[in-house]
Amino acid sequence: MSMLTIEDVTKTYTTRRGRSTSRTLALDGVSLSVAQGEFVAIIGASGCGKSTLLRMIDGLTRPSSGKVLLHGKEVTAPGRDRGVVFQHAHLLPWRTVYDNVAFGLECQGVPKAERDERSRRYLDLVGLRGFEKHFPGQLSGGMQQRVGLARAFAIEPEILLLDEPFGALDAQTRLTMQTELARIWLVEKRTALLITHDIEEALFLADRVFVMSRRPGRIVEVIEVPFSRPRGDDVRADAEFARLKLHLWESLRDGAVSDG
Amino acid sequence: MAEPVATLPELAAPRRRPGAAPGASPGRAGRRRPLRRRVWFQRLVTWGGLLVAWQVFASVVGPYYFPDLGSIAVGFVEVVHAGGVQLVLDSFRQMLLGFGLAVAIGVPLGLLIGSSWVLDFLLRPYVNVLFVTSLSAVIPLIILFFGTGFQFRVAVVFLFAVFYVIITPANGVRAIESGIVDMGRSFGAGPWKRFVAITMPGTMPFIVSGMRLGLGQAVQGMIIAELWVTVGSGQRLENLSQNRELGQFFAMAAIIVLVGTVLGQLVLWVQRRISPWAGDAAAAIEGGS
């Protein structure tokens, strides 16, 4: 029994302008499943609908048809079983780092003692011990994302949803954060779904990689990533890594042509 | 593994006061800046120059039109002797009532307008009327409604202040990144939690900024109302002006400005205490839509 099942999901956006109505098909029959403890990545070009898919899994929007099932139950609203890491950390600037990590726990009514314990533990895990009293404005982009990671981990969700989490960071920080995420993930091995346009990132972090076509988005391919964990930076220099990267790139490039 | 962190001085003093004067960093013991770079010197030169220019102008133009510094100094003494300070404080006390009303009604209204497109659509035109209208010209109309007593003065102050007190928080609600609201929803924050944990702290700098702007307007409204119905400070100003006691006139005006400034700085201080991350939020100043 898989943890997350997406069954033939489509999403159509309707915009009305005066008398005319235009419909945009954003997702066209997406199906995939994620097993417990798996780390999967979805790669696709910009605008292919991957973020829409993630919002559906998080419960922020509903599919036009098809189903999103978590543990067999349909997803209708955001909940404590899903934790999101956003591309821009969206930290509350008036709260300290510590209070930001605790925010998710507060929303879910976790009692104070447990909030304290979990916030500290996950702040430690992401390497920000000592920065509890800092404000987001005093942190670099990478550090802010670490706070975002800690916040999502702290609610101990069933599945972690990462929406291009490192897309706003510079190239070097991105590499550092990928290694960090791999290390952090290994500690608890939570089920994770990563949305990214960075092929190397997907290969480095995931167990399986799904390729999404250009709009309207469909899954065109899925590959297994053969590298064993823990994965060090040397994986990036592996010949197989390069081969898979080229294969995925070709798959992306040749994804079904749309009106986009 | 840990990343290069923000510059060390920032970490050593994480709550560096946003208003700290540029030349006054406490950590620079031992290094003397040139005289012309010290802030107190710059202020001395600026104000000193102003005073000198004032004196020269007054001497040229003559005491009927413009008092020189000496007569202003004398004027201060005379004004204080004649209970002028008490008069000013009385006027301010009454102003605070109108201002308080403006805040109590305007801030929630502003937050609602900012949060709801429907309300914004319905109410903005009326709010903008307040901005565009020359309220001083409308005063006879206000007298019709409220008479010339205490209620009238409160109403005038209210109308002068309420525009900024509504419009600034309204814009502040919009200024909160929508991503943050999404983030809140994603973690399961209900509408009340989102209001308390996101909207309120997020708009606090704008609310206070709106209050500062409204306060300035309220003081103007206070004086104008008193000028119209000749009571209090307004009446005194009018008399002094008629009698060409310009030294006292300017002294009185200076006292009013001083009290107003102190109040404004108080509001700013409060804002910095409750929302240190937001600086002056001067960017919140937006008139009309």
XYZ file of C-alpha atoms in Angstrom:
549
model
C 0.000 0.000 0.000
C 1.694 3.185 -1.098
C 1.581 6.249 1.020
C 0.730 8.803 -1.597
C -1.252 7.975 -4.708
C -2.094 10.436 -7.439
C -4.749 9.003 -9.716
C -5.237 10.501 -13.132
C -5.337 14.063 -11.876
C -6.183 16.924 -14.174
C -6.388 20.608 -13.449
C -8.017 23.207 -15.623
C -7.837 26.911 -14.899
C -10.685 29.008 -16.192
C -10.274 32.713 -16.737
C -13.067 34.961 -17.783
C -12.292 38.065 -19.711
C -15.379 40.001 -20.704
C -17.466 37.592 -22.683
C -14.831 35.045 -23.537
C -13.749 32.274 -21.259
C -10.362 30.716 -21.716
C -9.493 27.395 -20.241
C -5.944 26.390 -19.541
C -5.227 22.750 -19.005
C -2.412 22.730 -16.487
C -2.272 19.039 -15.636
C -3.436 16.330 -17.944
C -3.894 12.959 -16.308
C -1.006 12.745 -13.863
C -0.615 9.472 -12.017
C 2.119 8.432 -9.678
C 2.618 6.788 -6.346
C 5.108 7.203 -3.555
C 5.942 4.480 -1.050
C 6.578 5.049 2.621
C 10.110 6.222 3.319
C 10.812 6.960 -0.321
C 12.379 10.156 -1.585
C 10.999 10.987 -5.013
C 11.646 13.948 -7.247
C 9.574 15.431 -10.031
C 11.461 17.390 -12.643
C 9.909 19.484 -15.344
C 10.268 22.735 -17.189
C 8.865 25.934 -15.754
C 5.126 26.183 -16.029
C 4.571 22.459 -16.454
C 2.293 22.323 -13.472
C 4.547 20.718 -10.898
C 3.881 23.356 -8.293
C 0.159 23.010 -8.937
C 0.525 19.305 -8.253
C 2.293 20.022 -5.010
C -0.392 22.454 -3.913
C -2.950 19.756 -4.571
C -1.084 17.271 -2.442
C -0.876 19.896 0.279
C -4.584 20.525 0.024
C -4.374 24.173 -1.012
C -6.253 23.499 -4.253
C -8.434 20.660 -5.552
C -7.997 18.717 -8.767
C -10.516 19.278 -11.544
C -10.764 15.524 -11.886
C -8.943 12.548 -10.482
C -7.875 11.949 -6.903
C -5.034 12.654 -4.552
C -4.910 9.987 -1.869
C -2.789 9.949 1.234
C -2.858 6.575 2.982
C -5.910 5.796 0.902
C -7.860 8.852 2.028
C -8.608 11.749 -0.235
C -6.824 15.012 0.437
C -9.127 17.965 0.859
C -7.314 20.506 3.007
C -3.891 21.228 4.488
C -3.101 19.118 7.508
C -0.538 18.012 10.014
C 0.424 15.028 7.941
C 2.054 17.160 5.259
C 4.890 19.641 5.722
C 5.943 22.043 3.007
C 9.292 23.670 2.354
C 8.815 26.654 0.091
C 11.186 28.142 -2.436
C 11.193 31.431 -0.595
C 11.299 30.450 3.026
C 8.381 32.731 3.923
C 9.592 33.147 7.443
C 7.741 35.555 9.704
C 10.141 38.496 9.948
C 8.888 39.570 13.349
C 9.623 36.239 14.974
C 12.957 34.838 16.023
C 14.378 31.777 14.311
C 13.228 29.657 17.210
C 9.680 31.017 17.105
C 9.582 30.513 13.368
C 10.445 26.849 13.712
C 7.774 26.537 16.390
C 5.160 28.212 14.187
C 3.960 25.040 12.482
C 3.727 23.300 15.837
C 1.716 26.194 17.247
C -0.751 26.005 14.394
C -1.321 22.378 15.233
C -1.848 22.929 18.906
C 1.186 21.040 20.120
C 1.718 21.748 23.848
C 4.533 24.051 24.832
C 6.932 21.543 26.348
C 6.838 19.367 23.290
C 7.111 22.414 21.018
C 10.260 23.453 22.845
C 11.803 20.030 22.626
C 11.053 19.534 18.951
C 12.049 23.044 17.909
C 15.390 22.696 19.588
C 15.984 19.249 18.209
C 15.294 20.206 14.625
C 17.158 23.486 14.827
C 20.102 21.416 15.928
C 19.591 18.979 13.116
C 19.728 21.654 10.433
C 22.861 23.092 11.973
C 21.486 26.306 13.408
C 22.176 25.749 17.077
C 23.077 29.088 18.600
C 20.937 31.092 16.209
C 17.658 30.669 18.052
C 17.325 34.317 18.940
C 18.275 35.734 15.590
C 15.747 37.310 13.278
C 15.284 36.182 9.673
C 16.515 39.527 8.448
C 19.912 38.734 9.929
C 20.302 35.417 8.140
C 21.657 34.543 4.738
C 19.401 32.864 2.172
C 20.763 29.419 2.882
C 20.252 29.842 6.594
C 16.701 31.010 6.078
C 16.021 27.885 4.079
C 17.447 25.808 6.891
C 14.877 27.421 9.163
C 12.205 26.547 6.621
C 13.442 22.964 6.621
C 13.440 22.797 10.407
C 9.924 24.221 10.524
C 8.621 21.550 8.154
C 10.515 18.728 9.849
C 9.361 19.835 13.274
C 5.738 18.980 12.665
C 6.950 15.453 11.888
C 4.699 15.087 8.873
C 3.915 11.855 7.072
C 5.238 13.338 3.884
C 7.558 16.249 3.214
C 6.771 18.392 0.220
C 9.649 20.474 -1.114
C 8.786 23.052 -3.755
C 12.021 24.046 -5.481
C 13.495 24.679 -2.049
C 16.882 25.804 -3.270
C 15.806 27.584 -6.425
C 16.350 31.031 -4.983
C 19.855 30.337 -3.733
C 23.141 30.868 -5.481
C 24.800 27.857 -7.095
C 27.312 27.121 -4.348
C 24.796 27.456 -1.560
C 22.494 25.210 -3.520
C 25.099 22.444 -3.602
C 25.795 22.846 0.094
C 22.107 22.693 0.930
C 21.579 19.596 -1.203
C 24.279 17.782 0.718
C 22.766 19.062 3.943
C 19.297 17.889 3.009
C 20.613 14.449 2.128
C 22.295 14.244 5.519
C 19.252 15.499 7.397
C 16.854 13.265 5.549
C 18.874 10.165 6.394
C 18.286 10.732 10.098
C 14.560 10.003 9.950
C 13.968 8.926 6.366
C 10.635 10.664 6.057
C 8.728 10.172 2.843
C 9.607 13.131 0.666
C 8.517 14.603 -2.638
C 10.804 17.145 -4.242
C 9.779 19.432 -7.065
C 12.706 20.857 -8.959
C 13.904 21.946 -12.342
C 17.463 21.005 -11.437
C 18.245 17.548 -12.831
C 21.387 17.058 -10.771
C 19.532 17.960 -7.634
C 16.906 15.336 -8.379
C 19.499 12.664 -9.087
C 21.535 13.495 -6.006
C 18.655 13.467 -3.579
C 15.984 11.064 -4.821
C 15.343 7.347 -5.020
C 13.132 7.763 -8.062
C 12.793 10.634 -10.491
C 9.619 11.433 -12.427
C 9.833 13.501 -15.573
C 6.942 15.801 -16.321
C 6.162 17.094 -19.771
C 5.601 20.693 -20.671
C 2.119 22.090 -20.141
C -0.270 20.337 -19.994
C 1.773 18.333 -17.528
C 1.891 14.569 -17.694
C 4.378 12.085 -16.364
C 6.418 10.941 -19.338
C 9.020 8.842 -17.604
C 10.201 7.547 -14.259
C 13.667 6.245 -13.497
C 15.251 4.552 -10.507
C 18.340 6.203 -9.071
C 20.926 3.495 -8.433
C 23.278 5.220 -6.024
C 23.433 3.905 -2.499
C 23.201 6.140 0.553
C 24.804 7.979 2.167
C 25.647 9.884 -1.006
C 28.698 12.077 -0.923
C 29.738 14.745 -3.356
C 31.710 12.113 -5.271
C 28.427 10.778 -6.613
C 28.217 13.870 -8.767
C 31.382 12.849 -10.580
C 30.201 9.298 -11.198
C 29.937 8.261 -14.842
C 26.505 6.792 -14.289
C 25.410 10.097 -12.790
C 26.380 11.902 -15.961
C 24.687 9.323 -18.124
C 21.438 9.528 -16.184
C 21.597 13.294 -16.230
C 21.879 13.309 -20.001
C 19.074 10.803 -20.305
C 16.783 12.852 -18.118
C 17.647 16.019 -19.957
C 16.774 14.434 -23.261
C 13.551 13.159 -21.803
C 12.683 16.624 -20.550
C 13.625 18.288 -23.744
C 11.599 15.966 -25.865
C 8.588 15.956 -23.550
C 5.296 16.269 -25.388
C 5.065 19.552 -27.253
C 2.207 21.771 -26.095
C 0.786 25.124 -26.972
C 3.211 26.661 -24.403
C 29.610 22.849 7.231
C 28.129 25.950 8.747
C 27.810 28.720 6.257
C 29.609 32.012 6.344
C 27.387 34.069 8.501
C 26.267 37.665 8.399
C 28.953 40.144 9.339
C 30.194 39.761 12.897
C 29.205 43.204 14.239
C 25.607 42.370 13.333
C 25.714 39.178 15.343
C 27.408 40.806 18.295
C 24.609 43.330 18.610
C 21.603 41.725 16.929
C 19.218 44.497 17.901
C 21.114 47.378 16.441
C 18.705 50.303 16.734
C 17.610 51.324 13.267
C 17.815 54.992 14.162
C 21.381 54.935 15.437
C 23.240 57.987 14.186
C 25.883 57.122 11.590
C 28.773 58.678 13.391
C 27.986 57.329 16.839
C 28.912 53.629 16.733
C 29.944 52.706 20.257
C 32.447 50.134 19.119
C 34.812 52.647 17.620
C 36.605 53.768 20.742
C 39.876 55.415 20.089
C 39.274 56.504 16.526
C 38.399 60.167 16.264
C 36.356 61.232 13.297
C 37.067 64.644 11.788
C 34.977 67.395 13.279
C 32.912 67.993 10.208
C 31.713 64.382 10.259
C 30.356 64.408 13.762
C 26.602 64.553 13.821
C 26.335 67.103 16.599
C 28.574 69.410 14.642
C 26.536 69.015 11.511
C 23.364 69.777 13.402
C 24.996 72.769 15.050
C 25.994 74.188 11.702
C 22.602 73.627 10.151
C 20.594 75.082 12.969
C 23.096 77.787 13.678
C 22.949 78.839 10.061
C 19.176 78.882 10.241
C 19.189 81.075 13.327
C 21.652 83.489 11.797
C 19.543 83.722 8.652
C 16.471 84.278 10.798
C 18.103 87.117 12.676
C 19.293 88.803 9.517
C 15.914 88.524 7.861
C 14.140 89.893 10.919
C 16.443 92.879 11.112
C 15.853 93.683 7.495
C 12.100 93.257 7.508
C 11.326 94.881 10.850
C 9.374 93.818 13.926
C 5.949 94.484 12.461
C 6.323 91.648 10.045
C 8.848 89.310 11.601
C 10.189 89.007 15.131
C 13.882 88.705 15.779
C 15.344 86.072 18.071
C 15.501 88.415 21.032
C 11.813 89.175 20.986
C 10.983 85.493 20.550
C 12.980 84.705 23.633
C 11.138 87.434 25.508
C 7.938 86.117 23.998
C 8.572 82.694 25.497
C 8.799 84.140 28.923
C 5.654 86.189 28.491
C 3.703 83.280 27.051
C 4.659 80.971 29.866
C 3.803 83.686 32.389
C 0.389 84.138 30.848
C -0.432 80.457 31.112
C 0.244 79.728 27.473
C 1.750 76.336 28.117
C -1.310 75.286 30.054
C -3.478 76.431 27.186
C -1.528 74.372 24.701
C -1.680 71.287 26.876
C -5.427 71.725 27.272
C -5.855 71.926 23.535
C -3.779 68.797 23.065
C -5.764 66.938 25.649
C -8.958 67.643 23.765
C -7.266 66.792 20.506
C -6.378 63.374 21.848
C -10.032 62.552 22.178
C -10.738 63.177 18.523
C -7.524 61.397 17.606
C -8.337 58.469 19.845
C -11.694 58.117 18.151
C -10.046 58.251 14.765
C -7.685 55.450 15.748
C -10.341 53.324 17.412
C -12.579 53.510 14.373
C -10.032 53.966 11.619
C -7.579 51.156 12.365
C -10.092 48.285 12.387
C -11.783 49.810 9.375
C -8.460 50.040 7.590
C -7.624 46.428 8.394
C -11.005 45.310 7.110
C -10.659 47.317 3.928
C -7.233 45.814 3.401
C -8.467 42.290 3.927
C -11.640 42.319 1.883
C -11.807 43.300 -1.754
C -15.533 43.838 -1.412
C -15.202 46.334 1.404
C -12.344 48.028 -0.363
C -14.464 48.479 -3.446
C -17.359 49.847 -1.423
C -15.544 52.125 0.980
C -12.458 53.428 -0.786
C -14.247 56.142 -2.741
C -15.542 57.644 0.487
C -12.156 57.404 2.140
C -10.536 59.099 -0.815
C -12.988 61.962 -0.526
C -11.396 62.749 2.808
C -8.034 63.007 1.157
C -9.041 65.156 -1.731
C -11.332 67.548 0.105
C -9.865 70.621 1.643
C -11.240 70.036 5.087
C -10.613 73.597 6.149
C -13.090 74.704 3.523
C -15.664 72.232 4.747
C -15.595 73.533 8.308
C -18.667 75.720 8.003
C -20.554 72.571 7.047
C -19.217 70.815 10.120
C -20.338 73.721 12.272
C -23.821 73.234 10.863
C -23.853 69.647 12.050
C -22.060 69.948 15.347
C -22.425 73.499 16.482
C -19.402 75.286 17.805
C -18.814 73.506 21.033
C -16.614 70.701 22.155
C -18.213 68.206 19.759
C -17.280 70.371 16.838
C -13.608 70.406 17.758
C -13.577 66.644 18.258
C -15.260 66.130 14.909
C -12.760 68.323 13.088
C -9.777 66.540 14.619
C -11.385 63.209 13.807
C -11.924 64.079 10.170
C -8.437 65.468 9.734
C -6.811 62.374 11.213
C -8.994 59.523 10.114
C -7.884 59.309 6.508
C -4.292 58.340 7.222
C -5.347 56.104 10.051
C -7.512 54.122 7.661
C -5.442 54.097 4.520
C -2.038 53.169 5.909
C -3.066 49.950 7.682
C -5.185 49.043 4.646
C -2.118 49.228 2.457
C -0.170 47.424 5.115
C -2.397 44.377 4.930
C -1.718 44.183 1.214
C 1.971 44.579 1.809
C 2.212 41.332 3.703
C 3.668 38.855 1.284
C 0.938 36.585 0.056
C 3.426 33.751 0.306
C 3.431 34.107 4.042
C -0.333 33.789 4.215
C -0.123 30.673 2.028
C 2.541 29.308 4.297
C 0.249 29.874 7.258
C -2.605 28.043 5.577
C -0.274 25.250 4.615
C 0.683 24.629 8.234
C -2.962 24.529 9.204
C -3.426 28.010 10.651
C -7.130 28.877 10.790
C -8.418 32.372 9.996
C -8.122 33.552 13.598
C -4.592 32.248 13.983
C -3.635 33.838 10.694
C -5.078 37.153 11.854
C -3.334 37.079 15.213
C -0.028 35.592 14.153
C 0.373 37.059 10.681
C -1.922 39.987 9.901
C -1.603 41.813 13.220
C 2.170 41.723 13.653
C 2.631 42.238 9.937
C 0.568 45.386 9.819
C 1.681 46.771 13.158
C 4.405 48.983 11.647
C 1.862 50.331 9.196
C -0.713 50.941 11.883
C 1.751 52.932 13.908
C 2.974 54.759 10.836
C -0.604 55.674 10.023
C -1.013 56.946 13.554
C 2.004 59.181 13.236
C 0.701 60.676 10.035
C -2.763 60.995 11.508
C -1.331 62.673 14.573
C 0.263 65.401 12.499
C -3.032 66.002 10.787
C -4.876 65.915 14.089
C -2.730 68.709 15.474
C -3.491 70.811 12.426
C -7.172 70.070 12.831
C -6.969 71.055 16.466
C -5.569 74.482 15.714
C -7.852 75.159 12.799
C -10.920 74.216 14.800
C -9.857 76.502 17.602
C -9.155 79.319 15.189
C -12.641 79.023 13.806
C -14.456 79.125 17.097
C -11.878 81.245 18.890
C -11.151 79.202 21.937
C -8.023 77.915 23.519
C -4.683 78.025 21.769
C -6.195 79.003 18.482
C -7.792 82.028 20.036
C -4.569 83.030 21.731
C -2.671 82.721 18.468
C -5.258 84.830 16.717
C -5.039 87.557 19.361
C -1.289 87.661 19.376
C -1.252 87.919 15.641
C -3.805 90.736 15.627
C -1.870 92.636 18.246
C 1.350 92.097 16.365
C 2.907 90.488 19.388
C 4.903 88.400 17.003
C 7.548 87.345 19.498
C 4.880 85.720 21.631
C 3.113 84.410 18.564
C 6.143 82.501 17.356
C 6.902 81.330 20.860
C 3.409 79.916 21.162
C 3.620 78.286 17.764
C 6.964 76.786 18.736
C 5.467 75.307 21.877
C 2.676 73.727 19.860
C 5.139 72.296 17.386
C 7.269 71.022 20.239
C 4.427 69.190 21.952
C 3.306 67.744 18.643
C 6.819 66.548 17.862
C 7.230 64.968 21.255
C 3.983 63.075 20.762
C 5.078 61.977 17.319
C 8.417 60.760 18.619
C 6.606 58.909 21.358
C 4.550 57.047 18.799
C 7.707 56.273 16.836
C 9.424 54.979 19.959
C 6.464 52.739 20.686
C 6.612 51.427 17.138
C 10.292 50.604 17.401
C 9.684 48.769 20.638
C 6.908 46.567 19.319
C 8.197 46.012 15.818
C 11.982 46.367 15.762
C 12.303 44.553 12.483
C 10.402 47.148 10.490
C 12.436 50.351 10.677
C 10.390 53.421 10.023
C 7.830 51.866 7.693
C 7.947 55.219 5.981
C 7.361 53.301 2.809
C 3.844 52.853 4.058
C 3.011 56.420 3.214
C 0.609 56.253 0.348
C -2.188 58.658 -0.140
C -5.260 57.654 -2.078
C -5.526 54.510 -4.188
